[in-house]
CSV table of C-alpha atoms in Angstrom, one decimal:
chain,number,residue,atom,x,y,z
A,1,MET,CA,-28.1,-2.2,-89.9
A,2,SER,CA,-25.9,-0.7,-93.0
A,3,SER,CA,-26.0,2.7,-94.0
A,4,PRO,CA,-29.1,3.5,-97.0
A,5,GLN,CA,-27.2,2.9,-100.2
A,6,LEU,CA,-27.0,5.6,-102.0
A,7,PRO,CA,-29.8,6.6,-105.2
A,8,ASN,CA,-27.9,5.0,-108.2
A,9,TYR,CA,-24.1,3.9,-109.1
A,10,LEU,CA,-24.1,5.5,-112.3
A,11,LYS,CA,-21.3,7.7,-111.9
A,12,ALA,CA,-19.0,4.0,-110.4
A,13,ASN,CA,-20.4,2.3,-113.0
A,14,ARG,CA,-18.8,5.1,-116.2
A,15,LYS,CA,-15.9,4.7,-114.5
A,16,ARG,CA,-15.7,1.4,-114.1
A,17,LEU,CA,-15.4,1.3,-118.0
A,18,ALA,CA,-13.3,4.7,-118.1
A,19,LEU,CA,-15.8,6.3,-120.5
A,20,SER,CA,-16.6,10.8,-120.5
A,21,GLN,CA,-20.3,11.4,-119.3
A,22,ASP,CA,-20.3,12.8,-123.8
A,23,GLU,CA,-19.7,9.0,-124.9
A,24,VAL,CA,-23.0,7.6,-122.4
A,25,ALA,CA,-25.1,10.6,-123.4
A,26,PHE,CA,-24.1,9.3,-127.3
A,27,LEU,CA,-24.8,5.8,-126.4
A,28,LEU,CA,-28.4,6.6,-124.4
A,29,GLY,CA,-28.9,8.7,-127.1
A,30,THR,CA,-29.4,11.9,-125.5
A,31,ARG,CA,-27.7,15.4,-127.0
A,32,SER,CA,-25.6,16.8,-123.9
A,33,GLY,CA,-23.7,14.4,-121.1
A,34,ALA,CA,-25.4,17.4,-118.6
A,35,LYS,CA,-28.4,14.9,-118.3
A,36,ILE,CA,-25.7,12.7,-117.5
A,37,SER,CA,-24.3,14.4,-114.8
A,38,ARG,CA,-27.9,15.2,-113.5
A,39,TYR,CA,-28.6,11.1,-112.8
A,40,GLU,CA,-25.1,11.1,-111.5
A,41,ARG,CA,-25.5,13.7,-108.9
A,42,PHE,CA,-28.8,12.2,-107.8
A,43,ALA,CA,-30.8,15.6,-109.4
A,44,ARG,CA,-32.6,14.0,-111.8
A,45,GLU,CA,-34.8,10.3,-112.3
A,46,PRO,CA,-34.1,8.5,-115.7
A,47,SER,CA,-37.3,7.6,-117.5
A,48,LEU,CA,-37.5,3.7,-117.9
A,49,ARG,CA,-36.2,3.5,-121.7
A,50,THR,CA,-33.1,5.3,-120.0
A,51,ALA,CA,-31.9,3.2,-116.8
A,52,LEU,CA,-33.2,-0.1,-119.4
A,53,ALA,CA,-30.8,1.2,-121.3
A,54,PHE,CA,-28.2,2.4,-118.8
A,55,GLU,CA,-28.4,-1.2,-117.4
A,56,VAL,CA,-27.7,-2.3,-121.6
A,57,VAL,CA,-24.1,-0.3,-121.0
A,58,TYR,CA,-23.0,-0.5,-118.0
A,59,LYS,CA,-24.8,-4.8,-117.4
A,60,ARG,CA,-25.7,-4.2,-114.2
A,61,SER,CA,-29.1,-4.8,-113.5
A,62,THR,CA,-31.5,-1.8,-113.6
A,63,SER,CA,-32.5,-2.7,-109.0
A,64,GLU,CA,-28.1,-3.0,-108.7
A,65,LEU,CA,-27.6,0.1,-111.5
A,66,PHE,CA,-30.3,2.2,-108.6
A,67,ALA,CA,-29.6,0.7,-105.3
A,68,GLY,CA,-31.2,3.1,-103.3
A,69,LEU,CA,-34.3,4.4,-105.3
A,70,TYR,CA,-35.0,0.2,-105.2
A,71,GLN,CA,-34.6,0.2,-102.2
A,72,LYS,CA,-37.0,3.9,-101.4
A,73,VAL,CA,-39.5,2.0,-103.9
A,74,GLU,CA,-39.3,-1.8,-102.2
A,75,GLY,CA,-40.0,-0.3,-98.8
A,76,GLU,CA,-43.1,2.3,-100.1
A,77,VAL,CA,-44.1,-0.7,-102.1
A,78,THR,CA,-43.5,-3.2,-98.7
A,79,GLU,CA,-45.7,-0.4,-96.7
A,80,ARG,CA,-48.9,-0.4,-98.9
A,81,ALA,CA,-48.7,-4.2,-99.5
A,82,LYS,CA,-49.3,-3.8,-95.2
A,83,ILE,CA,-52.3,-1.6,-95.0
A,84,LEU,CA,-53.9,-4.0,-98.0
A,85,SER,CA,-52.9,-7.6,-96.3
A,86,GLU,CA,-55.0,-6.2,-92.9
A,87,ARG,CA,-57.4,-5.4,-95.2
A,88,LYS,CA,-61.5,-7.4,-93.9
A,89,ASP,CA,-62.9,-7.4,-97.2
A,90,PHE,CA,-61.5,-9.6,-99.6
A,91,GLY,CA,-65.1,-11.0,-100.0
A,92,LYS,CA,-66.6,-14.3,-100.2
A,93,PRO,CA,-63.2,-16.6,-99.6
A,94,SER,CA,-62.4,-17.9,-102.4
A,95,SER,CA,-58.8,-19.3,-104.2
A,96,GLN,CA,-58.7,-16.4,-106.0
A,97,SER,CA,-58.8,-13.9,-102.4
A,98,VAL,CA,-56.9,-16.7,-100.6
A,99,ARG,CA,-53.8,-16.3,-103.3
A,100,LYS,CA,-54.3,-12.5,-103.5
A,101,ARG,CA,-54.1,-12.7,-99.3
A,102,GLU,CA,-50.6,-14.4,-100.0
A,103,ALA,CA,-49.2,-11.7,-102.3
A,104,PHE,CA,-49.8,-9.5,-99.7
A,105,ALA,CA,-48.9,-10.9,-96.9
A,106,ASP,CA,-45.8,-11.9,-99.0
A,107,LEU,CA,-44.7,-8.7,-100.2
A,108,ALA,CA,-45.6,-7.4,-96.8
A,109,ALA,CA,-42.8,-9.7,-95.5
A,110,SER,CA,-40.5,-8.6,-97.6
B,1,MET,CA,-22.4,12.6,-77.0
B,2,THR,CA,-21.8,9.4,-78.4
B,3,LYS,CA,-22.6,8.1,-81.9
B,4,THR,CA,-23.6,4.5,-82.9
B,5,LEU,CA,-22.5,4.1,-86.6
B,6,PRO,CA,-23.8,1.1,-88.7
B,7,LYS,CA,-22.2,-1.8,-89.0
B,8,TYR,CA,-21.2,-1.2,-92.2
B,9,PRO,CA,-20.9,2.3,-92.7
B,10,ARG,CA,-20.3,4.8,-95.6
B,11,ILE,CA,-16.3,5.7,-95.5
B,12,LEU,CA,-14.8,8.9,-97.7
B,13,GLY,CA,-10.9,8.8,-97.2
B,14,ILE,CA,-9.9,11.8,-98.6
B,15,ALA,CA,-5.6,12.1,-99.6
B,16,LEU,CA,-4.5,15.5,-99.2
B,17,SER,CA,-1.2,16.5,-102.0
B,18,THR,CA,0.9,19.0,-103.2
B,19,ARG,CA,-1.8,18.5,-106.7
B,20,GLY,CA,-5.8,18.7,-104.3
B,21,LEU,CA,-7.1,16.1,-103.3
B,22,GLY,CA,-7.4,12.0,-103.9
B,23,PHE,CA,-10.7,10.9,-103.1
B,24,ALA,CA,-12.7,7.4,-102.5
B,25,LEU,CA,-16.1,5.7,-101.3
B,26,LEU,CA,-16.2,2.6,-100.0
B,27,GLU,CA,-19.8,1.9,-99.4
B,28,GLY,CA,-21.7,-1.8,-97.7
B,29,GLN,CA,-18.9,-4.5,-97.9
B,30,ASN,CA,-15.9,-3.0,-99.7
B,31,ILE,CA,-18.0,-1.3,-102.4
B,32,LEU,CA,-16.0,0.9,-104.3
B,33,ALA,CA,-18.8,3.6,-105.1
B,34,ASP,CA,-17.0,6.2,-105.8
B,35,TRP,CA,-13.4,7.6,-106.2
B,36,GLY,CA,-10.9,10.0,-108.5
B,37,LEU,CA,-9.1,13.4,-108.3
B,38,LYS,CA,-10.1,16.9,-107.8
B,39,ALA,CA,-7.5,19.2,-108.8
B,40,ILE,CA,-7.2,22.3,-107.1
B,41,ASP,CA,-5.7,25.5,-108.8
B,42,GLY,CA,-5.1,28.9,-107.0
B,43,ASP,CA,-6.7,29.1,-103.5
B,44,LYS,CA,-5.5,25.2,-102.9
B,45,ASN,CA,-6.6,24.8,-98.6
B,46,ASN,CA,-10.1,26.7,-99.7
B,47,GLY,CA,-10.3,25.0,-102.9
B,48,SER,CA,-9.9,21.6,-100.8
B,49,ILE,CA,-12.0,21.9,-98.6
B,50,ALA,CA,-14.7,23.0,-101.1
B,51,ARG,CA,-14.7,19.9,-103.0
B,52,VAL,CA,-15.0,17.9,-99.6
B,53,ARG,CA,-17.5,19.8,-98.4
B,54,GLU,CA,-19.4,19.2,-101.5
B,55,MET,CA,-18.7,15.5,-101.3
B,56,ILE,CA,-19.8,15.2,-98.1
B,57,GLU,CA,-23.5,16.8,-98.4
B,58,HIS,CA,-23.6,14.9,-101.7
B,59,TYR,CA,-22.5,11.5,-100.1
B,60,GLU,CA,-23.8,11.8,-96.4
B,61,PRO,CA,-20.5,9.4,-95.3
B,62,ASP,CA,-20.8,7.8,-92.1
B,63,VAL,CA,-17.2,8.4,-91.8
B,64,LEU,CA,-13.9,10.2,-93.1
B,65,VAL,CA,-10.5,9.3,-93.0
B,66,LEU,CA,-7.4,11.3,-93.4
B,67,GLU,CA,-3.7,10.4,-92.9
B,68,ASP,CA,-2.5,11.8,-89.7
B,69,THR,CA,-0.2,15.1,-89.6
B,70,SER,CA,0.2,15.4,-86.4
B,71,ILE,CA,2.9,12.7,-85.5
B,72,LYS,CA,6.3,14.2,-85.3
B,73,PRO,CA,8.6,14.0,-86.6
B,74,PHE,CA,6.2,16.2,-89.1
B,75,ARG,CA,6.3,14.3,-93.2
B,76,ARG,CA,3.9,16.4,-94.4
B,77,SER,CA,3.8,20.7,-95.4
B,78,THR,CA,2.2,23.0,-93.1
B,79,ARG,CA,-0.5,24.3,-95.5
B,80,ILE,CA,-1.1,20.2,-95.3
B,81,ARG,CA,-1.2,20.4,-91.6
B,82,MET,CA,-3.3,22.9,-91.5
B,83,LEU,CA,-5.7,21.8,-94.2
B,84,THR,CA,-6.2,18.4,-91.9
B,85,LYS,CA,-7.3,20.1,-88.9
B,86,ARG,CA,-9.5,22.5,-91.2
B,87,ILE,CA,-11.7,19.3,-92.7
B,88,ILE,CA,-11.8,17.8,-89.3
B,89,PHE,CA,-13.0,20.6,-87.8
B,90,ARG,CA,-15.9,21.5,-90.9
B,91,ALA,CA,-16.6,17.1,-91.5
B,92,GLU,CA,-17.2,17.1,-87.2
B,93,LYS,CA,-19.8,20.0,-87.5
B,94,ARG,CA,-21.7,17.9,-89.5
B,95,ASN,CA,-21.8,15.1,-87.4
B,96,VAL,CA,-19.2,13.0,-89.9
B,97,THR,CA,-16.8,11.2,-87.6
B,98,VAL,CA,-13.3,11.5,-88.0
B,99,LEU,CA,-10.6,9.1,-88.0
B,100,LEU,CA,-6.6,9.5,-88.4
B,101,PHE,CA,-4.3,6.7,-89.2
B,102,PRO,CA,-0.8,7.9,-90.1
B,103,ARG,CA,1.3,6.8,-92.7
B,104,GLU,CA,2.7,4.0,-90.9
B,105,GLN,CA,0.2,2.0,-89.7
B,106,VAL,CA,-1.4,1.9,-93.1
B,107,SER,CA,1.4,0.7,-94.6
B,108,ARG,CA,1.6,-1.6,-92.2
B,109,THR,CA,-2.0,-2.8,-92.8
B,110,PHE,CA,-1.4,-3.2,-96.0
B,111,VAL,CA,2.5,-5.0,-95.9
B,112,PRO,CA,3.1,-6.9,-93.4
B,113,ASP,CA,7.0,-5.8,-92.5
B,114,GLY,CA,5.4,-2.5,-92.4
B,115,HIS,CA,8.4,-1.3,-95.5
B,116,GLY,CA,5.7,-1.5,-97.8
B,117,THR,CA,6.4,1.2,-100.8
B,118,LYS,CA,3.2,3.6,-102.2
B,119,HIS,CA,3.3,1.3,-105.2
B,120,GLN,CA,3.4,-1.8,-103.3
B,121,ILE,CA,-0.2,-0.5,-101.5
B,122,ALA,CA,-1.0,0.9,-104.9
B,123,GLN,CA,-0.3,-2.9,-106.3
B,124,ILE,CA,-2.9,-4.4,-103.6
B,125,ILE,CA,-5.5,-2.2,-104.1
B,126,ALA,CA,-5.8,-2.4,-108.0
B,127,ASP,CA,-5.7,-6.3,-107.4
B,128,LYS,CA,-8.4,-5.2,-105.0
B,129,PHE,CA,-10.7,-3.5,-106.9
B,130,SER,CA,-9.1,-4.8,-110.2
B,131,ASP,CA,-12.2,-4.0,-112.1
B,132,GLU,CA,-12.6,-0.2,-111.2
B,133,LEU,CA,-9.0,0.6,-110.7
B,134,GLY,CA,-6.8,-2.5,-112.5
B,135,PHE,CA,-6.7,-0.1,-115.2
B,136,ARG,CA,-5.9,3.1,-113.6
B,137,LEU,CA,-2.2,2.1,-111.4
B,138,PRO,CA,0.9,4.0,-113.3
B,139,PRO,CA,3.6,2.4,-113.8
B,140,LYS,CA,6.2,1.9,-111.0
B,141,ARG,CA,7.8,5.6,-110.1
B,142,VAL,CA,11.5,5.9,-111.7
B,143,PRO,CA,13.8,8.3,-109.6
B,144,TRP,CA,13.8,11.3,-111.6
B,145,LYS,CA,10.3,11.8,-112.4
B,146,SER,CA,7.7,13.0,-110.1
B,147,GLU,CA,4.6,10.8,-108.9
B,148,ASP,CA,2.1,10.1,-110.6
B,149,ALA,CA,-1.3,11.8,-109.8
B,150,ARG,CA,-3.2,9.0,-109.6
B,151,MET,CA,-1.3,8.0,-107.0
B,152,ASP,CA,-3.7,10.2,-104.8
B,153,MET,CA,-6.7,8.0,-105.9
B,154,PHE,CA,-4.3,4.6,-104.5
B,155,GLY,CA,-3.7,6.2,-101.6
B,156,ALA,CA,-7.6,7.9,-100.9
B,157,VAL,CA,-8.6,4.0,-101.6
B,158,ALA,CA,-5.5,2.9,-99.0
B,159,LEU,CA,-7.4,4.9,-96.0
B,160,ALA,CA,-11.3,4.2,-96.8
B,161,LEU,CA,-10.0,0.4,-96.6
B,162,MET,CA,-8.3,1.7,-93.2
B,163,PRO,CA,-11.4,1.3,-90.4
B,164,ARG,CA,-12.3,-2.4,-91.3
B,165,SER,CA,-8.7,-3.2,-91.1
B,166,PHE,CA,-8.2,-1.5,-88.2
B,167,ILE,CA,-11.6,-3.8,-86.7
B,168,SER,CA,-10.2,-6.4,-88.2
B,169,ALA,CA,-6.4,-6.1,-86.9
B,170,VAL,CA,-8.2,-5.1,-83.2
B,171,LEU,CA,-9.9,-8.6,-83.6
B,172,LEU,CA,-7.2,-10.6,-84.0
B,173,SER,CA,-5.4,-9.2,-81.5
B,174,ILE,CA,-8.0,-10.7,-79.1
B,175,PRO,CA,-7.8,-14.1,-77.8
B,176,PRO,CA,-10.6,-16.4,-80.1
B,177,VAL,CA,-13.1,-17.1,-77.4
B,178,ASP,CA,-13.7,-13.7,-76.5
B,179,ARG,CA,-13.6,-12.9,-80.4
B,180,GLU,CA,-16.9,-14.8,-80.6
B,181,GLN,CA,-18.5,-12.8,-77.7
B,182,VAL,CA,-16.7,-9.8,-79.9
B,183,LEU,CA,-18.2,-10.1,-82.6
B,184,ARG,CA,-21.4,-11.2,-81.5
B,185,ASP,CA,-21.8,-7.7,-79.2
B,186,ARG,CA,-21.4,-5.6,-83.0
B,187,GLY,CA,-24.4,-7.6,-84.5
């Protein structure tokens, strides 16, 4: 067992590149470093566009940069997949329903 | 009450100094998740405690590592010794496990002969975390200049690395057959 990961590693990656919050804000096309500070303090979650911009700046995948958030979302999706995989009403057995059942089972097992 | 720590606990290392404090957060298998310096103006002890409290609330570490300042002859000032005690008290109140390592043990862990200088230890750490800290290693101190503030940051990383080094050292002192058993028990 290990501790759950931090929601994001934006601060560590910014420090790794010796960038200031204002410089990152400029690269991301936002007005001030205050927004970056809020992301780094886990007070705000960025939009998809901003998350992708972070990926470009820090050269790390989004799931790596937002590891804790990814872990949380993964857990939630897995739980929902379990509910769907236990459903009986998949309709007539067909190659499509078999494929769907496999997909849910695969997600539920992850 | 005993507390079970995760296999890879989140470790916060704090190095207290005359200027304020250096800190380092280790996570997983030696991932440096945050590091830096906090310069404290005015009331240094209350300021330092406020910063440590903020970091504990923000990062929720499993373990807090500090220098053991209680060993005689005292090498640290009364202020730092009092501050260490107050931080231990605050951290334990928040259910954070506190580990203390004397300076000599930290030195022996990084430089086996036990005579390692702060700069030698910092150099080892800068090599280990070259991407994050390589460019922040200060030049070797010359006798007529005061110590570079960045050394506190390297001191904090050294402390944060201690719990795992300590466990490895304990394991190395156990015969191989028993060691396998210990490792199995640890999961």
